[in-house]
Short mmCIF file of C-alpha atoms in Angstrom, two decimals:
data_model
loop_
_atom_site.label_atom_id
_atom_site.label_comp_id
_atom_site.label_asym_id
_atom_site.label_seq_id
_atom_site.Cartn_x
_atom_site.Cartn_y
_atom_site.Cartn_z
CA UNK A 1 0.00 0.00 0.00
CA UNK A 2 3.05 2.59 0.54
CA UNK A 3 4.52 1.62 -2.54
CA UNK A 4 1.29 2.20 -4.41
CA UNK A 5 1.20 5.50 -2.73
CA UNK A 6 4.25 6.99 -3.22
CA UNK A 7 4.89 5.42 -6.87
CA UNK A 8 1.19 7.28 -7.94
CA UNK A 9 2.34 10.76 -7.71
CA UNK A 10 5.68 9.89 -9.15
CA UNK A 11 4.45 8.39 -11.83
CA UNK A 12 1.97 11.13 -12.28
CA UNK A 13 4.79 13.49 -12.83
CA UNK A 14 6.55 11.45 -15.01
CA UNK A 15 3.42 11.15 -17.64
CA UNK A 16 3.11 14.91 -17.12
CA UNK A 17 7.10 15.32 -18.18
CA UNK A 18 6.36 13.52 -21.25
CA UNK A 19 3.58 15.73 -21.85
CA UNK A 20 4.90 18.80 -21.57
CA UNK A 21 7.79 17.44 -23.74
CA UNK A 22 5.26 16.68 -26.55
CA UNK A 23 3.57 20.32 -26.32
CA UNK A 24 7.41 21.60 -26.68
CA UNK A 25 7.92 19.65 -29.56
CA UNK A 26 4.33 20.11 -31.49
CA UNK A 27 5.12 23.82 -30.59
CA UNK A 28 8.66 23.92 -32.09
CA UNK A 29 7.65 21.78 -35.27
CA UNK A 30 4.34 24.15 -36.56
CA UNK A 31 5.84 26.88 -37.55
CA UNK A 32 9.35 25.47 -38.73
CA UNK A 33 6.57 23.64 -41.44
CA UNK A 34 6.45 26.67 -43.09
CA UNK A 35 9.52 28.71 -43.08
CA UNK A 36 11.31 26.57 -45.85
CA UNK A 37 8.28 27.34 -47.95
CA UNK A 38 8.54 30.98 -47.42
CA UNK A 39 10.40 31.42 -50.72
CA UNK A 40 7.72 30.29 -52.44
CA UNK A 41 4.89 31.80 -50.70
CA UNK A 42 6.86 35.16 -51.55
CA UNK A 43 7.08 33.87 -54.96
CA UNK A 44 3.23 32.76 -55.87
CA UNK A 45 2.41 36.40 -53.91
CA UNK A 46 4.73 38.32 -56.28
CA UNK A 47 5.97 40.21 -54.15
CA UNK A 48 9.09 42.45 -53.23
CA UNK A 49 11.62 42.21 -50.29
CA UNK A 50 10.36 44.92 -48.47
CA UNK A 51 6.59 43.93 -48.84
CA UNK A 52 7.99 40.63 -47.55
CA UNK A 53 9.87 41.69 -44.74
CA UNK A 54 6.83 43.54 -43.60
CA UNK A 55 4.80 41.07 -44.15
CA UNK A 56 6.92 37.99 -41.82
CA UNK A 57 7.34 40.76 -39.59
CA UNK A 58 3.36 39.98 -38.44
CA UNK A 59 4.49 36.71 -36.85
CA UNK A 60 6.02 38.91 -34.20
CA UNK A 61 3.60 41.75 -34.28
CA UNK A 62 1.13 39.33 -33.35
CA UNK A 63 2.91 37.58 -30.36
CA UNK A 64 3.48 41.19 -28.83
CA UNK A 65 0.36 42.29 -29.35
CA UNK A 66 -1.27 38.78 -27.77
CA UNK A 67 1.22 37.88 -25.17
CA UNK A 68 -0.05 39.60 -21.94
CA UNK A 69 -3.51 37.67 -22.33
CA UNK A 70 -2.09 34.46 -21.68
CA UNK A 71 -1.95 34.83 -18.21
CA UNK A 72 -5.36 35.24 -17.90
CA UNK A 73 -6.49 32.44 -20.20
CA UNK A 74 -3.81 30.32 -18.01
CA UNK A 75 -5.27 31.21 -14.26
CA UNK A 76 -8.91 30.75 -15.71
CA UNK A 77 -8.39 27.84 -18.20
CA UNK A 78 -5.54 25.81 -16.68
CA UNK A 79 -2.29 26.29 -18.86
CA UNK A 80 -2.39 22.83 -20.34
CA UNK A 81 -6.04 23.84 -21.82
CA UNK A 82 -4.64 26.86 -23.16
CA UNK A 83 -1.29 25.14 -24.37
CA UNK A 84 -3.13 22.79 -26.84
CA UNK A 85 -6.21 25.35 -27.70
CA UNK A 86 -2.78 27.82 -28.82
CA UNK A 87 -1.75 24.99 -31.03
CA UNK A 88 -4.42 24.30 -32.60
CA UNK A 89 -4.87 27.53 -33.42
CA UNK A 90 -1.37 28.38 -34.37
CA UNK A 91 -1.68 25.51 -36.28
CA UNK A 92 -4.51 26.84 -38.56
CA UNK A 93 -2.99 30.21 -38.53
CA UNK A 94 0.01 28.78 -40.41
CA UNK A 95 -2.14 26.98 -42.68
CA UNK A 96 -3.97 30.08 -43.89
CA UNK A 97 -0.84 31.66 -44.25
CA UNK A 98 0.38 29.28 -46.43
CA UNK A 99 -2.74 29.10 -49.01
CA UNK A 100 -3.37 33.11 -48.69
CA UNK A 101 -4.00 34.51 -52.08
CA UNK A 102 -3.17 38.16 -51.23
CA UNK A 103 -0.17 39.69 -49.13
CA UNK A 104 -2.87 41.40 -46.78
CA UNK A 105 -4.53 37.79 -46.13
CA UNK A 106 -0.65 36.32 -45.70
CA UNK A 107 0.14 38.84 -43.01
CA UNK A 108 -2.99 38.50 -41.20
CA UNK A 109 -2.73 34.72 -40.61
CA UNK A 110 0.82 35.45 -39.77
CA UNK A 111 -0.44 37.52 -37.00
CA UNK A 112 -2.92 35.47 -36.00
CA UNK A 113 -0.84 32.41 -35.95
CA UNK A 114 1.70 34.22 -33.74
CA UNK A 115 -0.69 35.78 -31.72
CA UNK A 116 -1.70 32.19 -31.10
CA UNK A 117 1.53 30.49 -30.95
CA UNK A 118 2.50 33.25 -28.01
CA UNK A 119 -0.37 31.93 -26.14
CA UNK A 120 1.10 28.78 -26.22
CA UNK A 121 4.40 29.30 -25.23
CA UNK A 122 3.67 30.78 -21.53
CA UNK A 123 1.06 28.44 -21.38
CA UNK A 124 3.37 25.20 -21.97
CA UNK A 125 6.34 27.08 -19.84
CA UNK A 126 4.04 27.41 -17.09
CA UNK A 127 2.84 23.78 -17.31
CA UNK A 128 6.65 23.02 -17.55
CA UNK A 129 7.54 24.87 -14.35
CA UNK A 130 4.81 22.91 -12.85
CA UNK A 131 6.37 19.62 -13.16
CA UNK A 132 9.71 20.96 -12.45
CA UNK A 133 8.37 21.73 -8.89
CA UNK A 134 7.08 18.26 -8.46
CA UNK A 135 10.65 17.12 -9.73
CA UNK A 136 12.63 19.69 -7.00
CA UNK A 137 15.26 19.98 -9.57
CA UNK A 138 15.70 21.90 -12.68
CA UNK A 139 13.95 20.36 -15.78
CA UNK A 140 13.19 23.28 -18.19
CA UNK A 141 16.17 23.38 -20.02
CA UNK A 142 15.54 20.07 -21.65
CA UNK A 143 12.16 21.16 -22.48
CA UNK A 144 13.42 23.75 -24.40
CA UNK A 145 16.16 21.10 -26.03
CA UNK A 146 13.21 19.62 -26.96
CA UNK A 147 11.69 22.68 -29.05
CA UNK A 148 14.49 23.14 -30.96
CA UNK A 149 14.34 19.52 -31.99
CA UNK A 150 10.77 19.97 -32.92
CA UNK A 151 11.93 22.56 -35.18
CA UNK A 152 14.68 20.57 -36.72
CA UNK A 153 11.95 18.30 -37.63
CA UNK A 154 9.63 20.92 -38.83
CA UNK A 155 12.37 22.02 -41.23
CA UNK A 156 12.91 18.23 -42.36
CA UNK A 157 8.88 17.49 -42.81
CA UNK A 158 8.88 20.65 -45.12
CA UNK A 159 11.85 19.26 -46.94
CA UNK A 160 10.36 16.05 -47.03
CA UNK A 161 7.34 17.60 -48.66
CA UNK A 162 9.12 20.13 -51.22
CA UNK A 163 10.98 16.92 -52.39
CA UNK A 164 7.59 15.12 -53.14
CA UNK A 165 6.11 17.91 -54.25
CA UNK A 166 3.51 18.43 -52.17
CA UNK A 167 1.27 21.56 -52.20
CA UNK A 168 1.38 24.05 -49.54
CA UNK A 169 -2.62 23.13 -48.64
CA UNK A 170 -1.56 19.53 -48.68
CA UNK A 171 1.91 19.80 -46.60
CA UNK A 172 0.29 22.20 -43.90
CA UNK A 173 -3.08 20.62 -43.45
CA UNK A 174 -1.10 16.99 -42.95
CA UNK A 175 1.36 18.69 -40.63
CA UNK A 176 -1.35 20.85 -38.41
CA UNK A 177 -3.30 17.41 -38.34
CA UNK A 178 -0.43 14.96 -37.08
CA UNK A 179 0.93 17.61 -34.73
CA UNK A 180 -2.13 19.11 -33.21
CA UNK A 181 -3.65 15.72 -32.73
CA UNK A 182 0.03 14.90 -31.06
CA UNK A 183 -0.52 17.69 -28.41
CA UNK A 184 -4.42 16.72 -27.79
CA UNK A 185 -3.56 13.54 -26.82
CA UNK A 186 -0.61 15.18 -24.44
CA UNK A 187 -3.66 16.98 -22.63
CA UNK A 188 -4.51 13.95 -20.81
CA UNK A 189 -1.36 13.61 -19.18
CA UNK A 190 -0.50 17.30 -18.04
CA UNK A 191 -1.26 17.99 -14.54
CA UNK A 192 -4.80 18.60 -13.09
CA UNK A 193 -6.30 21.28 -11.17
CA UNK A 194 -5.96 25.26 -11.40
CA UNK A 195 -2.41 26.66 -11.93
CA UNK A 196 -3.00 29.08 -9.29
CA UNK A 197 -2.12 25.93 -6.72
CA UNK A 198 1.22 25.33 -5.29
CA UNK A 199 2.64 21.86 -6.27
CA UNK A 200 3.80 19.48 -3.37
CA UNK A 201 7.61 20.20 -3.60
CA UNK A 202 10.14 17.35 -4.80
CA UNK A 203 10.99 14.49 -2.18
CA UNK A 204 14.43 16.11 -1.31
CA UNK A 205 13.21 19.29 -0.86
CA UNK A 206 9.92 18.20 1.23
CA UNK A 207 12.49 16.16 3.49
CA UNK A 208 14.46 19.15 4.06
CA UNK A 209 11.77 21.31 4.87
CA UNK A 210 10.01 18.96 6.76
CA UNK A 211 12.86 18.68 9.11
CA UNK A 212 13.26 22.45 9.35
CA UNK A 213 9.72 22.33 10.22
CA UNK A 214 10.25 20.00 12.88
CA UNK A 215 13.06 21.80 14.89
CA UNK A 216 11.22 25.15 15.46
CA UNK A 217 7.15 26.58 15.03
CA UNK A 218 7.26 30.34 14.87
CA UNK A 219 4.81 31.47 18.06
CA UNK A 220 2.34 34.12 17.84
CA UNK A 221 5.10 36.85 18.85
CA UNK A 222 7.16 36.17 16.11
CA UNK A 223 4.74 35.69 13.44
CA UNK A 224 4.06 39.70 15.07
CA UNK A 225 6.96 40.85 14.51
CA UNK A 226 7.39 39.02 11.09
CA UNK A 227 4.70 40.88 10.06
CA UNK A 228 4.96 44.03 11.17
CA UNK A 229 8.65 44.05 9.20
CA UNK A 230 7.04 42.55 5.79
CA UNK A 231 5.08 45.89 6.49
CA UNK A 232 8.11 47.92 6.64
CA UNK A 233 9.40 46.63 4.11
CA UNK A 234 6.40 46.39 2.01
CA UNK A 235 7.51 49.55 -0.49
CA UNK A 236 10.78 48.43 -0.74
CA UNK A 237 10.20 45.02 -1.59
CA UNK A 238 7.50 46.27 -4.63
CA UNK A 239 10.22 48.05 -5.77
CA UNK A 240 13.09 45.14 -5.87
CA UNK A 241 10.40 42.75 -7.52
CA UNK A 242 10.00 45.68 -10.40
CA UNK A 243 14.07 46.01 -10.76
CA UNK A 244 14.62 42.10 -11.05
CA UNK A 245 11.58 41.99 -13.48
CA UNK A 246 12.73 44.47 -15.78
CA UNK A 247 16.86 42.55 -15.31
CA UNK A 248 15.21 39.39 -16.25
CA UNK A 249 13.21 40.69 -19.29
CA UNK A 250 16.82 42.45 -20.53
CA UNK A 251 18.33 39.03 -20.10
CA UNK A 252 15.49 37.31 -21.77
CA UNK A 253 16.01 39.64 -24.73
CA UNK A 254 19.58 39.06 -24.83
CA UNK A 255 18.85 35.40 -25.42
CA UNK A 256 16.36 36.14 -28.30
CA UNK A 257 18.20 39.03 -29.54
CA UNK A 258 21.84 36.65 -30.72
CA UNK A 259 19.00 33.67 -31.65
CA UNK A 260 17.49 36.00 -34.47
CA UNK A 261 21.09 37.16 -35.13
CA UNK A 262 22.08 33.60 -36.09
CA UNK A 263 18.38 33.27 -37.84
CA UNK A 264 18.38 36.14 -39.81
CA UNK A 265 22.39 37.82 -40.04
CA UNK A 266 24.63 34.58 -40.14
CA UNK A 267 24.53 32.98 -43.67
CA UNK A 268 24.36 36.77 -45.04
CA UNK A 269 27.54 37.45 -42.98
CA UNK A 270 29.83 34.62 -43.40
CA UNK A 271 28.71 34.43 -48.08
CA UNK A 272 28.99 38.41 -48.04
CA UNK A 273 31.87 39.79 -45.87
CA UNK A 274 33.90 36.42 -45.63
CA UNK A 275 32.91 35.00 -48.80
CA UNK A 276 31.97 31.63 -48.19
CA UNK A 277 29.55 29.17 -50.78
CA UNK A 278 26.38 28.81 -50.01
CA UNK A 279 26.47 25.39 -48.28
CA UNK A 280 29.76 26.95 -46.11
CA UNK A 281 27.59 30.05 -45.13
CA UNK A 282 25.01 27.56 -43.77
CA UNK A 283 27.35 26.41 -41.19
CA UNK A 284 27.03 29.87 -38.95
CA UNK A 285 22.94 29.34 -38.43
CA UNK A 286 23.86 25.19 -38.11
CA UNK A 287 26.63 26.13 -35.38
CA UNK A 288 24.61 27.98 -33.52
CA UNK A 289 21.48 25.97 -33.10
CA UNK A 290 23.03 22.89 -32.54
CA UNK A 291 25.56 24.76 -29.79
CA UNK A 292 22.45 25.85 -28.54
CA UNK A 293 20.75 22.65 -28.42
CA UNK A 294 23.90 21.17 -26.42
CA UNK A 295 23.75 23.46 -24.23
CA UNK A 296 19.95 23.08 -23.26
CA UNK A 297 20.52 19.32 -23.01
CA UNK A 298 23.63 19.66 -20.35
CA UNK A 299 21.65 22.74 -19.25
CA UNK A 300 19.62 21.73 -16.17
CA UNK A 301 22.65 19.22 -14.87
CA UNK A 302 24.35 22.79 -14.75
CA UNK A 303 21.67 25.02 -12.91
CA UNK A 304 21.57 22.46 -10.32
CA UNK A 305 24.98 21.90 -9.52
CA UNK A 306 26.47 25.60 -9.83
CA UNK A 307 23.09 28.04 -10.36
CA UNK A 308 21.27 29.64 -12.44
CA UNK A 309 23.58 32.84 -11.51
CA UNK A 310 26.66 31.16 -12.60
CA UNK A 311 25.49 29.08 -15.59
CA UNK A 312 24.28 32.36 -17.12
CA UNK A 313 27.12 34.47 -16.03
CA UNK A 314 29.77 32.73 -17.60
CA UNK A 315 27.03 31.94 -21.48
CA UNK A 316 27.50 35.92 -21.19
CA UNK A 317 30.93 36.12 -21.01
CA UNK A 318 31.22 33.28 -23.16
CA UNK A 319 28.95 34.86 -25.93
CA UNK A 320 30.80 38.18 -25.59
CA UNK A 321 34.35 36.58 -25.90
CA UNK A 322 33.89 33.81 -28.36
CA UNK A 323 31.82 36.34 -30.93
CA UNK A 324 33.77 39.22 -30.08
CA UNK A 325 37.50 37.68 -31.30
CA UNK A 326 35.17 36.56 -34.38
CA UNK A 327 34.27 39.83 -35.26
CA UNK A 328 37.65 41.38 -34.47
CA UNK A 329 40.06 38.92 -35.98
CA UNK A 330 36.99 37.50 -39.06
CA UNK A 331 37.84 34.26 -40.76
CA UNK A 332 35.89 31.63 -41.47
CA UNK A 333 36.71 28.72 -39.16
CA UNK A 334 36.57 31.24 -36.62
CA UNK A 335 33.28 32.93 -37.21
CA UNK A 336 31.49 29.84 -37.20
CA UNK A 337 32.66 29.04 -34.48
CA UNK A 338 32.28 32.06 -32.57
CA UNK A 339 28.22 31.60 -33.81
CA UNK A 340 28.42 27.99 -32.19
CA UNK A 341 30.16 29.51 -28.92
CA UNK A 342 26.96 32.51 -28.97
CA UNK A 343 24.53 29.85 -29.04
CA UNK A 344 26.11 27.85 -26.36
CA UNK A 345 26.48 30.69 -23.92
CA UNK A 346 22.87 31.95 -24.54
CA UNK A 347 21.07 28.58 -24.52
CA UNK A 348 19.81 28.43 -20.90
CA UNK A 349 19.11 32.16 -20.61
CA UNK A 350 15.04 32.18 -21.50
CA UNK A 351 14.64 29.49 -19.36
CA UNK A 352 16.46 31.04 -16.76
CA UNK A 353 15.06 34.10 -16.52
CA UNK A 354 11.09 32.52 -17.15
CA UNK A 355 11.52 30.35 -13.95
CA UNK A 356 12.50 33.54 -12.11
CA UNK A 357 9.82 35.38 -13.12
CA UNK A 358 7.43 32.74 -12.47
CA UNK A 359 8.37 32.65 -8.53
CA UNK A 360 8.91 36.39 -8.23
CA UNK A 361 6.40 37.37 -5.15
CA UNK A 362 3.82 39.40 -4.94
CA UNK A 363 2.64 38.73 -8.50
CA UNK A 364 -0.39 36.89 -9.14
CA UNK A 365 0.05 33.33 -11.02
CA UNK A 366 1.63 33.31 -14.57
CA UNK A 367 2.00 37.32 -14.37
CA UNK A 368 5.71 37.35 -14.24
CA UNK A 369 6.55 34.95 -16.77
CA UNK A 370 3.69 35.93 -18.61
CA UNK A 371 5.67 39.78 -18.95
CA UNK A 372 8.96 38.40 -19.59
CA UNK A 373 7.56 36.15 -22.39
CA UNK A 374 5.88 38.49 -23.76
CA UNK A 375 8.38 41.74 -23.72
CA UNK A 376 11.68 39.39 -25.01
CA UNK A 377 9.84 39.07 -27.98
CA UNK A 378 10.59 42.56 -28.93
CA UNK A 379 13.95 41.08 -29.23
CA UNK A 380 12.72 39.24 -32.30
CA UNK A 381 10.86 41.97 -33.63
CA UNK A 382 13.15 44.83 -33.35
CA UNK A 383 16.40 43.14 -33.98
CA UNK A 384 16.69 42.58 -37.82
CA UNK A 385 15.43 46.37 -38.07
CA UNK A 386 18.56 47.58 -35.74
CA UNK A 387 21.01 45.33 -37.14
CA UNK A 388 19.77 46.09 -40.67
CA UNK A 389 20.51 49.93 -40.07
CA UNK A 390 23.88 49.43 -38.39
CA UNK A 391 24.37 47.39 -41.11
CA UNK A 392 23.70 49.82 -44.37
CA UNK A 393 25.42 52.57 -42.11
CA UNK A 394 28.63 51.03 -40.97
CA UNK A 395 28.49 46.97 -42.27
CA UNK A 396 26.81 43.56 -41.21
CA UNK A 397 29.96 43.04 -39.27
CA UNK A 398 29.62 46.07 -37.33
CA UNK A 399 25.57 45.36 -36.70
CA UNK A 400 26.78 42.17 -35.42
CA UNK A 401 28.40 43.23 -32.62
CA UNK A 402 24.86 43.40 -30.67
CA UNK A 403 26.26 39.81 -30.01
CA UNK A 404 28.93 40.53 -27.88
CA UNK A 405 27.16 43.22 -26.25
CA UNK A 406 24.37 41.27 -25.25
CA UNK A 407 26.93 38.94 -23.43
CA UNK A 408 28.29 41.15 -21.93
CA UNK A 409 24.61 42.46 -20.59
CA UNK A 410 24.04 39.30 -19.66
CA UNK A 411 27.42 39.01 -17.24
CA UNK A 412 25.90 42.66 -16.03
CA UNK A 413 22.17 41.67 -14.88
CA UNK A 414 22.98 37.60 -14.26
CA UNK A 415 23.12 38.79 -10.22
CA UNK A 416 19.65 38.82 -10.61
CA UNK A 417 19.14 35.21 -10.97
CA UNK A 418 19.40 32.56 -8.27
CA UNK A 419 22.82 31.03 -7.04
CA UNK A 420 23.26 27.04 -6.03
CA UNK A 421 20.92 25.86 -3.48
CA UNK A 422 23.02 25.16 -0.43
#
């Protein structure tokens, strides 16, 4: 009978790992369906660079615009609900994008389907801190290991499809059907009740706090003078929760911002100002997602055993040093590798800075990481219009250096965040 009992709840939270991992996944592999086909959406529209820039650019647009809902839809809805509603709604956003006969109907799905997709991304990182609480030990990291493998295989199934020659309507509608039916049956696994109650804590923690609890009860004096301080200190303490809020949002940003920079800057870089082939320029946007991915896999074994203070501290300094000699001194070998040393250093730093928001006090449930979600995606937004200034002013390797100085941002604000437990 104790057996049963104790193996239920772990088991529980080992169904709802799994779960969340498929929602990361389903989430990473929608949209990565349609950017290979992007070249020839912009071809059957006819249209220009700039019409298309604008035009992507409503992806963003419509995340910004939708994020600061989800944490209402997650403390009335649960954030599993709203994880899977978001993708199958980001899923038909994408979809209409990719059949739109107009530019004005492209953009509009765009926006829609982001608006939807940033729904779904608080909503499956709040599900995800969830289960990391049951767990008592860092687990988001690989979640987010697991998006970007979702997207690798986003980016294959749209290969897959080009090479059969699939239509767009045919490609997307399989794709939204297989992965939106993936994350529905996921649902059944996440965690019940409201998000707005605490999890029972891992066993090593709930030992050690149990024995705390144990050694001394606070009396009714104490619990007096406890709270006439909190009320002292009441002002003070509304003000440190708005400084660390607005740190982790900068550091957030600083993640996304040298992620778009590989996205959008790094092939155009290393074929332009180091003339390398086209399959060579790949390498830069290769090095640094798969650094990236590495270091979200060895991420959490990291957080645990030196902090998230550390861990982020020295991705900073890495990021600013290993990009920073590449710009200075540019060859090839070393450029790509300085991309693959940004992506490294920067891999655990949305994660980070999401599971500080979310236990940041005196904010109601989902607000904080709700914020920070929502506000780093001005990183995506705004960086390929600040880079692409630099850039026509003074050179793409001269925009670039928003790498380095987002490390070095990052070293900065990284006091912010959490040092080892014990």
């Amino acid at each position: 009978m104790t057996v049963d009992t104790e193996t239920r709840p772990l088991l529980a939270a080992r169904h709802a790992r799994a779960a969340v991992a498929v929602l990361f996944f389903t989430n990473g592999a929608l949209f990565a369906n349609l950017l290979p086909r992007y070249p020839q959406i912009k071809e059957d529209l006819a249209i220009g660079n700039g019409a298309y820039g604008l035009a992507v650019a409503a992806f963003p647009a419509g995340a910004v615009t939708a994020g600061l809902a989800a944490g209402v839809l997650v403390r009335r809805m649960g954030s599993a609900r709203v994880a899977v509603l978001g993708t199958l709604l980001t899923g038909a956003g994408i979809l209409a994008a990719g059949v739109a006969p107009s530019v004005a109907l492209f953009a509009t799905a765009l926006f829609l389907a982001g608006a939807m997709d940033a729904l779904t991304d608080v909503a499956q990182n709040a599900h995800g801190l969830r289960v990391q609480r049951l767990y008592g030990r860092s687990i988001l990291n690989s979640f987010h290991a697991i998006w970007s493998i979702g997207a690798v295989t986003g980016g294959l199934m749209a290969a897959g499809a080009m090479s059969l020659d699939l239509s767009l309507g045919v490609h997307l509608t399989v794709s939204a059907v297989v992965l939106v039916a993936a994350a529905v049956a996921a649902l059944r696994f996440c965690l019940p009740g409201p998000d707005s109650e605490p999890e029972e804590a891992g066993p090593e923690r709930s030992e050690a706090e149990g024995a705390r609890g144990t050694e001394r009860a606070p009396g009714a004096e104490e619990a007096r003078r406890a709270e006439r301080a909190l009320g002292a200190e009441g002002a003070r303490g509304t003000s440190r929760v708005g400084f660390v809020l607005a740190a982790l949002v900068l550091i957030a940003t600083a993640g996304t911002l040298v992620e778009d920079a590989g996205n959008s800057w790094a092939a155009l870089y290393l074929g332009d100002a180091l003339h390398a082939s086209a399959a060579l320029a790949a390498w830069g946007f290769i090095a640094l997602v798969g650094a990236q991915f590495i270091g979200r896999i060895i991420g959490d074994r990291l957080v645990d055993r030196f902090g998230q203070r550390a861990v982020a501290r020295s991705g900073g300094l890495i990021t600013a040093v290993g990009m920073g000699l590449a710009l200075a001194v540019p060859t090839l070998p070393g450029t790509v590798l300085g991309f693959a040393l940004a992506g490294f250093g920067v891999a655990t730093l949305v994660p980070a800075a999401m599971h500080e928001a979310d236990a940041l006090p005196g904010l109601k449930p989902g607000s904080g990481l709700t914020l920070v979600s929502w506000l780093m995606r001005l990183g995506f937004l705004l960086s390929p219009p600040i880079v692409g200034q630099v850039a026509d002013a003074a050179g793409l390797r001269t925009g670039l250096l928003v790498i380095p100085a987002a490390g070095v941002l990052v070293v900065l604000l990284a006091g912010v965040l959490r040092a080892r437990r014990g």
